[in-house]
mmCIF file of N, CA and C in Angstrom:
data_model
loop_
_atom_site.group_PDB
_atom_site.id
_atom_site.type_symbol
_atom_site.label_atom_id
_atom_site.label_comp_id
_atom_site.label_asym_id
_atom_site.label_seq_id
_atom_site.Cartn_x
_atom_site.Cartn_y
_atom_site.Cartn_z
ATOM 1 N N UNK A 1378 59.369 -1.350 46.717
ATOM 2 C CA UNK A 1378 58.969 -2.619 47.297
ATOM 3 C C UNK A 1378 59.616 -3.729 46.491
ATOM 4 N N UNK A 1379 60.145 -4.803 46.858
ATOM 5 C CA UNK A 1379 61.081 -5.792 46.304
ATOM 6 C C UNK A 1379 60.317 -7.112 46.684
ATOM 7 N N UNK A 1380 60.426 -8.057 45.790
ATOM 8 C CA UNK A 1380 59.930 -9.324 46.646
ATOM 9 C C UNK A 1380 60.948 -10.273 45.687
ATOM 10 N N UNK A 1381 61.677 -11.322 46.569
ATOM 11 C CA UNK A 1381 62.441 -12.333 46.178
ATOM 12 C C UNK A 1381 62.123 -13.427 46.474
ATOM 13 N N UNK A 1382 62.138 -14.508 45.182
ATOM 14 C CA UNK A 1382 62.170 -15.952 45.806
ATOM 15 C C UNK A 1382 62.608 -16.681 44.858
ATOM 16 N N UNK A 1383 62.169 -18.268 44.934
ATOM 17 C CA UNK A 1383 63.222 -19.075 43.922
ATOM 18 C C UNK A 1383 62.339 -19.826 43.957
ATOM 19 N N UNK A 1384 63.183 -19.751 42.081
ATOM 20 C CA UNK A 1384 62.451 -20.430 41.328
ATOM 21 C C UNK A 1384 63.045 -21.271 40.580
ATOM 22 N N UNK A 1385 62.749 -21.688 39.407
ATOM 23 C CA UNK A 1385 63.098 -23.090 38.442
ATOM 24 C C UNK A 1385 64.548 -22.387 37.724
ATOM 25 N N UNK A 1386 65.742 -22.774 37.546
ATOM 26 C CA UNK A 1386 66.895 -22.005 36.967
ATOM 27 C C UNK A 1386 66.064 -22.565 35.226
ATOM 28 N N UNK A 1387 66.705 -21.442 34.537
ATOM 29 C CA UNK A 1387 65.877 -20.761 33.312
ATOM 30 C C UNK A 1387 64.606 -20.633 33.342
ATOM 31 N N UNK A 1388 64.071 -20.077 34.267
ATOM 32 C CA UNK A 1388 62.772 -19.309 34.126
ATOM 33 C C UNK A 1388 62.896 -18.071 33.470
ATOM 34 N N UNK A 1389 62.049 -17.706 32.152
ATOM 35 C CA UNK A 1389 62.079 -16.300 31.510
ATOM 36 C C UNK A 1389 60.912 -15.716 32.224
ATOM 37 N N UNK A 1390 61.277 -14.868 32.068
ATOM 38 C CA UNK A 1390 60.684 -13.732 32.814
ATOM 39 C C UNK A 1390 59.953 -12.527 31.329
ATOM 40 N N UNK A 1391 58.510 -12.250 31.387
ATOM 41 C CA UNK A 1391 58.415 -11.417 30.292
ATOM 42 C C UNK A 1391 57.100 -10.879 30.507
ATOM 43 N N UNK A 1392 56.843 -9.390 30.109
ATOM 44 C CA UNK A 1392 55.609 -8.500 30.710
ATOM 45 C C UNK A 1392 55.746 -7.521 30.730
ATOM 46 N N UNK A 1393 55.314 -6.345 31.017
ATOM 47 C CA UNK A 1393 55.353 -5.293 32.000
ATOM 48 C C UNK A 1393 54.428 -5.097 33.122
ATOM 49 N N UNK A 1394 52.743 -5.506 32.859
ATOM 50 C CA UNK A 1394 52.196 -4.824 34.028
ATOM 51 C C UNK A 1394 52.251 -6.500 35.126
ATOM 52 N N UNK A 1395 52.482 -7.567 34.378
ATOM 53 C CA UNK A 1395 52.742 -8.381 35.480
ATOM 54 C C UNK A 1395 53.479 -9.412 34.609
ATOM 55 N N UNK A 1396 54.860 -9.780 35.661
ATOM 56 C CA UNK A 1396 55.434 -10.539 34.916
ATOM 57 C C UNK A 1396 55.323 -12.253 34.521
ATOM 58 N N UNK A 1397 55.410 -12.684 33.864
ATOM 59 C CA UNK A 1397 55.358 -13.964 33.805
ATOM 60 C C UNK A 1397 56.275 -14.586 33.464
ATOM 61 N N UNK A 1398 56.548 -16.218 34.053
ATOM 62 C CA UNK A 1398 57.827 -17.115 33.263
ATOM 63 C C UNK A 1398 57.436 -18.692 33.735
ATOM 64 N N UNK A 1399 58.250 -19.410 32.746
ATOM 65 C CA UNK A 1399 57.230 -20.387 33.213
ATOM 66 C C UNK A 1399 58.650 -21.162 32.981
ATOM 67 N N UNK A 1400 58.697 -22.842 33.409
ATOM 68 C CA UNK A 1400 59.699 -23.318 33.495
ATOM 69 C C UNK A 1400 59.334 -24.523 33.755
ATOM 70 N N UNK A 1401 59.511 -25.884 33.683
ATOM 71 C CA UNK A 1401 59.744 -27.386 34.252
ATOM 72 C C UNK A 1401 58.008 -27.607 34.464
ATOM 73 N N UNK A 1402 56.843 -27.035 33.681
ATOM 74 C CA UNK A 1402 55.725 -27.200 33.704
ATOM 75 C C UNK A 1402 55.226 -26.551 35.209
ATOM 76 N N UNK A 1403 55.796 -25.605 35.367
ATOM 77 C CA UNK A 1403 55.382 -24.242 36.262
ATOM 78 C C UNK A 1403 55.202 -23.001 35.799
ATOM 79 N N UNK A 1404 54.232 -22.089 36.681
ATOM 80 C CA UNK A 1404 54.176 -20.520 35.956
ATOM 81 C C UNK A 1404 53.964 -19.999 37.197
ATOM 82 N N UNK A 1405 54.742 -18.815 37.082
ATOM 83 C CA UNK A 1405 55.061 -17.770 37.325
ATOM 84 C C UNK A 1405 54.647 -17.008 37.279
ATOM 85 N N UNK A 1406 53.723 -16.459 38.158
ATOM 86 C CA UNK A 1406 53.123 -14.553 37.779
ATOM 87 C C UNK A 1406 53.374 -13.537 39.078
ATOM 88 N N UNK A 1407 54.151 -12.666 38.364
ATOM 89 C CA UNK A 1407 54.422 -11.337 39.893
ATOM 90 C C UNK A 1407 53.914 -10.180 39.225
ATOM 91 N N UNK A 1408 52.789 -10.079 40.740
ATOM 92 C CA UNK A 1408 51.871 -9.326 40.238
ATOM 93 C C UNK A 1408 52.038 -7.476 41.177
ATOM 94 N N UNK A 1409 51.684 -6.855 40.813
ATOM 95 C CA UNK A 1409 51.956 -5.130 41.818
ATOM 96 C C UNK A 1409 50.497 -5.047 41.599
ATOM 97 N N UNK A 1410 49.970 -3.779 42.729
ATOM 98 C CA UNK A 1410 48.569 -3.537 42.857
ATOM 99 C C UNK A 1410 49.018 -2.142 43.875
ATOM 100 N N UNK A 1411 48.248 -1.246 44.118
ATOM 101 C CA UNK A 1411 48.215 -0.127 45.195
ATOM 102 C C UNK A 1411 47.217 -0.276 45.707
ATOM 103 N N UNK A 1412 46.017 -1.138 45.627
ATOM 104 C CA UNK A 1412 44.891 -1.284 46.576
ATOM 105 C C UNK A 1412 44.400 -2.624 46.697
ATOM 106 N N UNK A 1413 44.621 -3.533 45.999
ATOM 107 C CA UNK A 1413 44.782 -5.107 45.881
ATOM 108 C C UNK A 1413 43.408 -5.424 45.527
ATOM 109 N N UNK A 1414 42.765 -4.504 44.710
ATOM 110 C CA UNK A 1414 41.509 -4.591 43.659
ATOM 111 C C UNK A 1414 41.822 -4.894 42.130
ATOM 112 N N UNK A 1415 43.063 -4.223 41.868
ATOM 113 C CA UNK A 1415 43.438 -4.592 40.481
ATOM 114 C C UNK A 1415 45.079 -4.840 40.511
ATOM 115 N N UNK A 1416 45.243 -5.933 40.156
ATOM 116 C CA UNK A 1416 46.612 -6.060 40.119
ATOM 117 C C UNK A 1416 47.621 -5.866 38.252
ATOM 118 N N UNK A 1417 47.397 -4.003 38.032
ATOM 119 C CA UNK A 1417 47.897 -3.419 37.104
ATOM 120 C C UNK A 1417 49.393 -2.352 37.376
ATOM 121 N N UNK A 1418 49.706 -2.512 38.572
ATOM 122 C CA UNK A 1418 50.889 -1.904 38.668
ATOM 123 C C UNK A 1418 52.218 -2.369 37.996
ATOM 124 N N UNK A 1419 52.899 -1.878 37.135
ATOM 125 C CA UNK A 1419 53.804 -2.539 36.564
ATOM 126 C C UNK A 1419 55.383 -3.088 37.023
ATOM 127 N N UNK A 1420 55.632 -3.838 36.860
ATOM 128 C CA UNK A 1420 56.897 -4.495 37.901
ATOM 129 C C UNK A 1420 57.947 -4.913 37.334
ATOM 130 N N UNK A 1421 59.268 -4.521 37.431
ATOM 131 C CA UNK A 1421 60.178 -5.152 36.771
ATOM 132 C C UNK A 1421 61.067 -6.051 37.808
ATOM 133 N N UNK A 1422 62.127 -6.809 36.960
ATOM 134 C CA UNK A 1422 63.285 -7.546 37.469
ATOM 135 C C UNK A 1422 63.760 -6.824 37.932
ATOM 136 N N UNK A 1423 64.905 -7.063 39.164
ATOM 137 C CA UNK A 1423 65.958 -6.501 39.723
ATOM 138 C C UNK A 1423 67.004 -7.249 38.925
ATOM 139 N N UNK A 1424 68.269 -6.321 38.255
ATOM 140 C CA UNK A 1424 69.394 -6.839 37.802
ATOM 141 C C UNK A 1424 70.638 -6.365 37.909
ATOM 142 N N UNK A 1425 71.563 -6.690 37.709
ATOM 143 C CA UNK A 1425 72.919 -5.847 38.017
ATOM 144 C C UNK A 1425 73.530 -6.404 39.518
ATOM 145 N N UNK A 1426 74.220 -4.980 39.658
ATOM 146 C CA UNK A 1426 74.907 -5.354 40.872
ATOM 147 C C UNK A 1426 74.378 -5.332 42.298
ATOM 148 N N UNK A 1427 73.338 -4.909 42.075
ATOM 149 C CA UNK A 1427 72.037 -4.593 43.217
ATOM 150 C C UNK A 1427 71.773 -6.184 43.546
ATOM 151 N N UNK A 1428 71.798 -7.238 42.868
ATOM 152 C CA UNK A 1428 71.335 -8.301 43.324
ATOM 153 C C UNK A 1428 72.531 -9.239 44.229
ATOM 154 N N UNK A 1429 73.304 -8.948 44.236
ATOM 155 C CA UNK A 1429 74.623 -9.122 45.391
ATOM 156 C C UNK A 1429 74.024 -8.816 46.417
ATOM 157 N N UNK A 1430 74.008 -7.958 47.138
ATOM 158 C CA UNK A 1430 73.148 -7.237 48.254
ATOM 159 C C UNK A 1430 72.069 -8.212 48.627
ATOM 160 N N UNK A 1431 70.978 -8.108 47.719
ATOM 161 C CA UNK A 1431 69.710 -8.921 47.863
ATOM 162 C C UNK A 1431 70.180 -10.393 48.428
ATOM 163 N N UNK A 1432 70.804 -10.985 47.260
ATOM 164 C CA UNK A 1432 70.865 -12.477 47.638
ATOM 165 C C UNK A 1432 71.736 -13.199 48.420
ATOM 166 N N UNK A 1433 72.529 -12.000 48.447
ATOM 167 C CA UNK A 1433 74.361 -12.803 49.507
ATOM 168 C C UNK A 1433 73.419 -12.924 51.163
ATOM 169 N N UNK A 1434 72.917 -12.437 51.305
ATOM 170 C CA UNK A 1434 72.323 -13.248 52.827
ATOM 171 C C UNK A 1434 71.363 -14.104 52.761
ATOM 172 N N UNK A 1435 70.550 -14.438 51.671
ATOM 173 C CA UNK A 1435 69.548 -15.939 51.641
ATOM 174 C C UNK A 1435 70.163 -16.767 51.405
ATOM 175 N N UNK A 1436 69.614 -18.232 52.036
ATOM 176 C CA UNK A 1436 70.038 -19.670 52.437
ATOM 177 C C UNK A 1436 70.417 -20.229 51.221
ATOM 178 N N UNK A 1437 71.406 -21.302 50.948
ATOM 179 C CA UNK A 1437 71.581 -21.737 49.886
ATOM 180 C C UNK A 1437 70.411 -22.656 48.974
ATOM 181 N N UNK A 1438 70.238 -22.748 47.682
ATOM 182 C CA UNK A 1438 68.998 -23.470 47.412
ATOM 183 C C UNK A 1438 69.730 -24.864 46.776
ATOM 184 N N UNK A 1439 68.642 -25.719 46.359
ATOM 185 C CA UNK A 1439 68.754 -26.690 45.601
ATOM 186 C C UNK A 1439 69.118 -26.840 44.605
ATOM 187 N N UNK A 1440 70.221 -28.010 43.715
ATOM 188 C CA UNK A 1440 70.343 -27.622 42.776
ATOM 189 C C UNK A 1440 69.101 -27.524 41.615
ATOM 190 N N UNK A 1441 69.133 -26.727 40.409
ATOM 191 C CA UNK A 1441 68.136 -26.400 39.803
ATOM 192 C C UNK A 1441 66.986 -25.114 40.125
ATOM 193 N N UNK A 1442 67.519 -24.894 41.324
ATOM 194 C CA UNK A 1442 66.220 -23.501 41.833
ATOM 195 C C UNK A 1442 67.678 -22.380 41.869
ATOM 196 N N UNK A 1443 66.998 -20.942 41.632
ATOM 197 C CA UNK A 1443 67.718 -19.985 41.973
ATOM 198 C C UNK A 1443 66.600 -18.665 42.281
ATOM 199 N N UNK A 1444 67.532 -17.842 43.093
ATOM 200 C CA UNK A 1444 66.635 -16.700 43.423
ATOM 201 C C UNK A 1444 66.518 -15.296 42.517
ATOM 202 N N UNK A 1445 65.187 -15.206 42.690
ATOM 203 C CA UNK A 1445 65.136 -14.033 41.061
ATOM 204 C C UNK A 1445 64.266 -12.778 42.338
ATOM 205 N N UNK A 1446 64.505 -11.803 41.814
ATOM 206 C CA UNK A 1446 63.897 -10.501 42.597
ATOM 207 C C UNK A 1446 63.108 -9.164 41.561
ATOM 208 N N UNK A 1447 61.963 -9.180 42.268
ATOM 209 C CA UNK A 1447 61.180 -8.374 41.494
ATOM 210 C C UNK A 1447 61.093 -7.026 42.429
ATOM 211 N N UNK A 1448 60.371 -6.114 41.520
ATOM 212 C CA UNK A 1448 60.161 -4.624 42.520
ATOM 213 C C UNK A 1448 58.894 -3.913 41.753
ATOM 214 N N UNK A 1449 58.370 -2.973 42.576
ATOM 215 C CA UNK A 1449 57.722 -2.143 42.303
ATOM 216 C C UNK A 1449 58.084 -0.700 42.125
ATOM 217 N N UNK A 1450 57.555 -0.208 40.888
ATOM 218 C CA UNK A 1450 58.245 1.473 40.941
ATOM 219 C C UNK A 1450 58.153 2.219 42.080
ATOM 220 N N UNK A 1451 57.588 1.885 42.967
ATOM 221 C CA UNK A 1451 58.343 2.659 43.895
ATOM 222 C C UNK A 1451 57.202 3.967 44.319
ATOM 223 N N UNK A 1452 57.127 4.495 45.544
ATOM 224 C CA UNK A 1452 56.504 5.397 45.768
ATOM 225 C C UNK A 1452 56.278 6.806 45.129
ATOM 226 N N UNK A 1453 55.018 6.979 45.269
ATOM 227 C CA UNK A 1453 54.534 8.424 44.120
ATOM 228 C C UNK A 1453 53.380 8.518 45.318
ATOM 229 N N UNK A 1454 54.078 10.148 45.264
ATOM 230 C CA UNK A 1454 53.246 11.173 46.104
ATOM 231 C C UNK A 1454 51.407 11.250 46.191
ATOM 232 N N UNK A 1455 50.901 10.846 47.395
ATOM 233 C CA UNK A 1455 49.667 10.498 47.325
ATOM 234 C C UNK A 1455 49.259 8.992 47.326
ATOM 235 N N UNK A 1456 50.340 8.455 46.769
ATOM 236 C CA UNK A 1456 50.203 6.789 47.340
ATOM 237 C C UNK A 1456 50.439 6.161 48.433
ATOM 238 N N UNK A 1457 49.583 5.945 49.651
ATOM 239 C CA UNK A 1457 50.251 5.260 51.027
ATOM 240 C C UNK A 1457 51.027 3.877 51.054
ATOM 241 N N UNK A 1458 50.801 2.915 50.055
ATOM 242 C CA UNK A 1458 50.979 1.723 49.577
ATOM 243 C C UNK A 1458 51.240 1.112 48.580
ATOM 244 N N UNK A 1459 52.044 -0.017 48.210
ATOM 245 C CA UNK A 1459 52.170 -0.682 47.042
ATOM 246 C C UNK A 1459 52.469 -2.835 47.656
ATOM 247 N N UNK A 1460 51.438 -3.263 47.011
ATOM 248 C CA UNK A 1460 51.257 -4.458 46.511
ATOM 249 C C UNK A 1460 52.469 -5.192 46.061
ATOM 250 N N UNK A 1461 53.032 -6.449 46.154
ATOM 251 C CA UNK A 1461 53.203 -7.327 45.382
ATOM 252 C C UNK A 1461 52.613 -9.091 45.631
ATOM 253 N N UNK A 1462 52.387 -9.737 44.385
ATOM 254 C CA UNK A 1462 52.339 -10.719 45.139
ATOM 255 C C UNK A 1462 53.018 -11.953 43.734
ATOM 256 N N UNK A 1463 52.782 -13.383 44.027
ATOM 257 C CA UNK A 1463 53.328 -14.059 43.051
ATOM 258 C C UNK A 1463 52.080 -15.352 43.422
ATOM 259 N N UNK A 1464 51.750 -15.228 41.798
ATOM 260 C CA UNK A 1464 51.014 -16.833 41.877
ATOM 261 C C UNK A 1464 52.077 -17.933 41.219
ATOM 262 N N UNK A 1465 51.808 -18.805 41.799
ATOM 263 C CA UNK A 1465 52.398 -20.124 41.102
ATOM 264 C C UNK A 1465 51.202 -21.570 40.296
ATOM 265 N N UNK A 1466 51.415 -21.659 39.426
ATOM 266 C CA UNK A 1466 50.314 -22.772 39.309
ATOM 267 C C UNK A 1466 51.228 -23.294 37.937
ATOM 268 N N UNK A 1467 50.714 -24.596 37.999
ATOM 269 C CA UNK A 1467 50.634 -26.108 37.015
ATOM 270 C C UNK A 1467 51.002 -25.080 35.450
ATOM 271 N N UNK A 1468 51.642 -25.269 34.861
ATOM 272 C CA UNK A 1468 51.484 -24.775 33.059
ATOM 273 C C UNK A 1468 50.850 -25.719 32.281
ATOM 274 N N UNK A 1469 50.558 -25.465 31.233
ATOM 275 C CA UNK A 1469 49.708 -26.470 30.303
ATOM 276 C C UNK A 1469 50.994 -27.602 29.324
#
């Protein structure tokens, strides 16, 4: 499961079971879940050459925003489903 969107250019990205990054007094959280009771599934960046693919067909953005792509590990036998989602809110 993959989810892409855009965000603040230099947003760090840092975590494992959910990532966070924060940027221009924004935060960032991408979260995985398999039943959307606990959001502990762990999620990484998409990087490399895989993100060509992803992003060469989304719309161009603004300057200062760019598109970042997250995923979920991926299906395991006995799981019907996997979660992602992303909060955004105010940073301190």
């Amino acid at each position: 499961l993959t989810l892409t969107l855009p965000v603040r250019v230099g947003a760090d990205f840092s975590g494992t079971t959910a990532l966070s990054g924060a940027m221009d007094g924004i935060i960032y959280r991408i979260q995985g879940s398999r039943g959307l009771a606990l959001w502990d599934l762990p999620v990484s960046e998409i990087t490399g050459p895989e993100i060509e693919a992803i992003h060469g067909t989304l719309p161009g953005l603004s300057p200062g925003w760019t598109y970042r792509s997250f995923r979920s590990p991926g299906p395991v036998s006995g799981v019907p489903a996997e979660f992602l989602r992303v909060i955004v809110e105010p940073g301190a």
